[in-house]
Short mmCIF file of C-alpha atoms in Angstrom, two decimals:
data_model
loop_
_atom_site.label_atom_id
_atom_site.label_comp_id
_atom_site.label_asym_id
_atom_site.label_seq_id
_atom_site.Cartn_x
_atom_site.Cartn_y
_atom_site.Cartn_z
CA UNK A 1 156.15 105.33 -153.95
CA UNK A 2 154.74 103.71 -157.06
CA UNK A 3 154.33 105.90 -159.99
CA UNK A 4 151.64 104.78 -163.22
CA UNK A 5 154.00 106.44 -165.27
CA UNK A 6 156.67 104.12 -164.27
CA UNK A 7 154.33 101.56 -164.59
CA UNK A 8 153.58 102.24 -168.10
CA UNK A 9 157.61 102.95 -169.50
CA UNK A 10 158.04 99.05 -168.19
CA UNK A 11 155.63 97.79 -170.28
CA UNK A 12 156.66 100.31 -173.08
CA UNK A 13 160.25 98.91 -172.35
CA UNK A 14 159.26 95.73 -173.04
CA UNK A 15 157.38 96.17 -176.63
CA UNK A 16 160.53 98.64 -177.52
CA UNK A 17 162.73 95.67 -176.65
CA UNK A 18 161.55 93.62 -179.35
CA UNK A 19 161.84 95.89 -182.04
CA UNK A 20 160.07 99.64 -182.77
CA UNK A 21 158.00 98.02 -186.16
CA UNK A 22 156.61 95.28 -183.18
CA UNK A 23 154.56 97.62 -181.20
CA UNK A 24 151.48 97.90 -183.12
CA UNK A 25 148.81 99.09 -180.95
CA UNK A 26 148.93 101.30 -177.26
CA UNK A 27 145.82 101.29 -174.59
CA UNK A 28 145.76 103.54 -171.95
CA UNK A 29 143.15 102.50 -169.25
CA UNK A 30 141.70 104.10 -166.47
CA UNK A 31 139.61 101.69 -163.95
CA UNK A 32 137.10 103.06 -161.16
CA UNK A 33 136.64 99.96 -159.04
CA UNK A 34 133.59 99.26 -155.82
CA UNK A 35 135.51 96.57 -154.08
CA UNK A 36 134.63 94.26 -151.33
CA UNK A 37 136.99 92.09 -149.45
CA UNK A 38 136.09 89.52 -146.62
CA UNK A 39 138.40 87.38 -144.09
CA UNK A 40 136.69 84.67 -142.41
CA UNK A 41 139.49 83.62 -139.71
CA UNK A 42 137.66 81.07 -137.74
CA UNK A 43 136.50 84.68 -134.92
CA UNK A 44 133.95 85.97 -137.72
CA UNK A 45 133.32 87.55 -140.66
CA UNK A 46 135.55 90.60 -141.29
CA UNK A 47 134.19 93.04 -144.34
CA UNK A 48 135.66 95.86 -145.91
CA UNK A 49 134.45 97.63 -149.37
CA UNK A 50 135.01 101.05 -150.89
CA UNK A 51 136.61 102.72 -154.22
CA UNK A 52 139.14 101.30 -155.82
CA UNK A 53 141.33 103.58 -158.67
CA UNK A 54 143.27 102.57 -161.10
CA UNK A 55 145.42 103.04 -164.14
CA UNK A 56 146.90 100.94 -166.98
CA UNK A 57 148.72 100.60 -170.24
CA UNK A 58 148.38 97.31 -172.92
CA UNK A 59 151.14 97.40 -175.66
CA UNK A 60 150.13 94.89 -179.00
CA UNK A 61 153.24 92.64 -179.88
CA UNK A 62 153.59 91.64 -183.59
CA UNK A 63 150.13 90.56 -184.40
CA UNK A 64 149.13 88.15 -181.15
CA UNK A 65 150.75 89.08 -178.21
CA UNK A 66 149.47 91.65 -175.74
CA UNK A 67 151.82 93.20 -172.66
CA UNK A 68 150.21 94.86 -169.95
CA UNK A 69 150.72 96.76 -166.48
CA UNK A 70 148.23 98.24 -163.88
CA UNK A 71 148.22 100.07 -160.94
CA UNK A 72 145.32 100.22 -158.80
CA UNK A 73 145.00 101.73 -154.75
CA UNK A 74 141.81 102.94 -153.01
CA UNK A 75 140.61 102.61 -148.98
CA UNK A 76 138.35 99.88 -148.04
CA UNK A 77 135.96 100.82 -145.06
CA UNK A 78 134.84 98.62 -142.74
CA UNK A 79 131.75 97.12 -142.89
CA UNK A 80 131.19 94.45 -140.04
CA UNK A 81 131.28 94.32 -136.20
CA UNK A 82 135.02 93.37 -136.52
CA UNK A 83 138.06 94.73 -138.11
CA UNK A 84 139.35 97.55 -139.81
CA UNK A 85 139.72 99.84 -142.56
CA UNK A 86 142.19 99.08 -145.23
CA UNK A 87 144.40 100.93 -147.30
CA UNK A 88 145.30 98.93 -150.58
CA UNK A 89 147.68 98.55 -153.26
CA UNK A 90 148.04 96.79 -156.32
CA UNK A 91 150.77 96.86 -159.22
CA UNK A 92 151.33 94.14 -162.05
CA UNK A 93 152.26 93.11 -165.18
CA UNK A 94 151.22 90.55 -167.61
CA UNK A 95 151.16 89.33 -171.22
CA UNK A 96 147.87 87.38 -173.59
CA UNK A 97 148.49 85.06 -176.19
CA UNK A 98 145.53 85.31 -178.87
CA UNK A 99 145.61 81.83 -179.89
CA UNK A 100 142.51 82.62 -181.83
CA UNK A 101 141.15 85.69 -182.27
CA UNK A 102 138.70 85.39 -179.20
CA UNK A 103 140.94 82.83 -177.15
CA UNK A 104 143.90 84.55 -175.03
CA UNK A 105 145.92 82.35 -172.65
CA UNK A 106 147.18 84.53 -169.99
CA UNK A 107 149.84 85.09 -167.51
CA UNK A 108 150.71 87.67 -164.69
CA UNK A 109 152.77 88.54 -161.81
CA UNK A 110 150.98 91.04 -159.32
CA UNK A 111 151.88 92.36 -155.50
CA UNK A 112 149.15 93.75 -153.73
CA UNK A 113 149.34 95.33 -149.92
CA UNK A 114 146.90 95.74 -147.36
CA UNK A 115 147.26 98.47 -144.32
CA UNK A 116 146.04 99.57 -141.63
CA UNK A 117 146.25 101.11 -138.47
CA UNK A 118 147.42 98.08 -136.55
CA UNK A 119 149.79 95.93 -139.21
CA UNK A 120 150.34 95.66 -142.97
CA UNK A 121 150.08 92.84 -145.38
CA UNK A 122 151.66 92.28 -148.55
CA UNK A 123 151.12 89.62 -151.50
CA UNK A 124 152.44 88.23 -154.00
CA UNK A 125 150.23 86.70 -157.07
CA UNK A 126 151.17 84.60 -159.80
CA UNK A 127 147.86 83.96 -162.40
CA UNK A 128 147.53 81.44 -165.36
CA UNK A 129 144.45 81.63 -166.98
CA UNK A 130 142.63 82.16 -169.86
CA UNK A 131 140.66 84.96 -171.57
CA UNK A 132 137.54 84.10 -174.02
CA UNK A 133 135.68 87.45 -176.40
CA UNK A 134 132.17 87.13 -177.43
CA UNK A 135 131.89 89.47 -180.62
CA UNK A 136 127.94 91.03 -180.56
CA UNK A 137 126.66 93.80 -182.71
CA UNK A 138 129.19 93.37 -185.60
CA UNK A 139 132.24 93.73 -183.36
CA UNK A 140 131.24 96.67 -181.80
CA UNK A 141 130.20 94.89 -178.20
CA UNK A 142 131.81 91.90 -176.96
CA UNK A 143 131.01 89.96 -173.84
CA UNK A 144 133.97 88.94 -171.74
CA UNK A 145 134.74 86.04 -169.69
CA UNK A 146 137.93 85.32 -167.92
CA UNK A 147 139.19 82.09 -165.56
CA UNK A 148 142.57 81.84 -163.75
CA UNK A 149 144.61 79.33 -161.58
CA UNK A 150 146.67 81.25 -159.57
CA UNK A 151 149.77 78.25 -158.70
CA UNK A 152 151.84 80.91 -156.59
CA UNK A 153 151.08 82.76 -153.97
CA UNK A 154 152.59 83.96 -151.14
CA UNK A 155 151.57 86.17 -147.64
CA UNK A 156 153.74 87.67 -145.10
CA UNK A 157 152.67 86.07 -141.93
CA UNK A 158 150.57 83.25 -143.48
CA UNK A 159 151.17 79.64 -145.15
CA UNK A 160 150.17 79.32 -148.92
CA UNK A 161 146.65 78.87 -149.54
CA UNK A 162 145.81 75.42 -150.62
CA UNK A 163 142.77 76.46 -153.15
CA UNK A 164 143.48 80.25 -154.86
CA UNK A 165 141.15 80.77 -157.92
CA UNK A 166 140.49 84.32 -159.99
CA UNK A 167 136.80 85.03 -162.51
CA UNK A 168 135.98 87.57 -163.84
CA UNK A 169 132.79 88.59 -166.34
CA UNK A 170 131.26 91.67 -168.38
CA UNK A 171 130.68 93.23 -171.59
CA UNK A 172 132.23 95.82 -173.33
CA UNK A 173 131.42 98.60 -175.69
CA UNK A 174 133.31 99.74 -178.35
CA UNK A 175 133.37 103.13 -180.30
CA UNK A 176 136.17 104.60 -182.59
CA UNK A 177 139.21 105.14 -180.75
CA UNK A 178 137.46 104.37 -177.17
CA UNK A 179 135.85 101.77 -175.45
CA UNK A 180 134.13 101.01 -172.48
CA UNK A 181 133.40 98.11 -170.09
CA UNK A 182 131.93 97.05 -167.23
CA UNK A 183 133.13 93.62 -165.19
CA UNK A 184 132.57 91.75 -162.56
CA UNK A 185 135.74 90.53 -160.77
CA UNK A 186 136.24 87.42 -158.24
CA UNK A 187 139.21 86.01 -156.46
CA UNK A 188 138.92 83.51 -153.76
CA UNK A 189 141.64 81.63 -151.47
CA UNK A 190 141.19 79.05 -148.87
CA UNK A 191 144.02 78.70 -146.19
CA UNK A 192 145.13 75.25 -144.98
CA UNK A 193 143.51 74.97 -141.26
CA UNK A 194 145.60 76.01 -138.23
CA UNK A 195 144.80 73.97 -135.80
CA UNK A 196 141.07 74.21 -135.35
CA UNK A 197 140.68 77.34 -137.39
CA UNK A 198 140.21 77.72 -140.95
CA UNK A 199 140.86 80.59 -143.02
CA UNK A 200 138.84 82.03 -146.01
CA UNK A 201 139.48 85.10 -147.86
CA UNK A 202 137.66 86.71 -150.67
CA UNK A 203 138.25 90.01 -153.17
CA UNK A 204 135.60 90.91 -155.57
CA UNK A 205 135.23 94.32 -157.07
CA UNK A 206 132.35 96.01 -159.87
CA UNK A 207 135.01 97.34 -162.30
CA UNK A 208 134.10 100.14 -164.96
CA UNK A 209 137.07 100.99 -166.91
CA UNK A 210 137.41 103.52 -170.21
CA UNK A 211 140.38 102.66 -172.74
CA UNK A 212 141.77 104.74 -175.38
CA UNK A 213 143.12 103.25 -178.08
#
């Protein structure tokens, strides 16, 4: 079993590693995600959606360099004449780059499992993107937009998709010690056809997540 606080000593590990006068900031995050996933396999639409928890921790690196890891699992109930209910699963880590102080380019490594009743799945997830910060209000909110490639990615039982693409969007709100946000999140992958059948698959989720900093 996957434990946050294991989650959070790697990324701790990692700051440590480069010296104790490099860590100069600690997040802890908590997430509360309503997430909707959909298969198109060439027999129908197959739709799923429910709550999605989640924790996380985001270490600051010398003065522009941001390390983080999540953990996020929740049951997704079906929703459509076909399918299932899914249990999912979700751990990662990443790292920003503030190139400027509202440009991050961004990298991750994530592996995410579906179950259910009949078979489980598991991913793997490799995203390269980039992160842009609106300041509004004098600093205090800041609209967020995010964009990702996502070059790797592999499924037990299925060929790599040829198209994989991540978005996300939202603001957030920002008072002493805390903040709080509210985004919309998009990921999208299109399968190379099997024979006459094409396959589409699509995770979005409502996120509203509360960070201490």
């Amino acid at each position: 079993m996957i434990r946050p606080a294991r989650v959070a000593a790697a990324v701790l590990g990692l700051a440590l590693s480069a010296g104790p006068s490099a860590a100069q900031r600690l997040s802890l995050v908590g997430t509360l995600s309503f997430a909707e996933h959909r298969v198109d396999a060439g027999f129908g639409l197959e739709r799923t959606a429910g709550l999605v928890a989640g924790v996380a921790a985001d270490v600051r690196v010398g003065t522009r360099v941001d390390l983080q890891g999540h953990l996020r699992s929740g049951t997704l109930r079906l929703r459509s004449a076909e399918g299932t209910d899914l249990d999912v699963a979700e751990i990662g880590v990443g790292a920003s780059w503030w190139v400027r102080p509202c440009i991050a380019a961004q990298g991750s490594m994530m592996v995410r499992g579906y179950s259910a009743d009949i078979a489980r799945q598991r991913w793997g997830i490799m995203h390269l993107g980039a992160e842009l910060r609106i300041p509004l209000a004098a600093g205090r909110i800041q609209g967020i937009a995010r964009g990702a490639w996502l070059p790797l990615v592999w499924v037990n039982g299925l060929s790599r998709p040829s198209t994989a693409v991540a978005a996300s969007a939202g603001t957030e709100y920002a008072v002493r010690r805390w903040s709080l946000a509210m985004v919309y999140e998009l990921e999208r992958y299109d399968f190379p056809p099997q024979g006459l059948m094409a396959r589409f698959e699509q995770l979005s989720a409502l996120t509203l997540e509360v960070r201490y900093h």
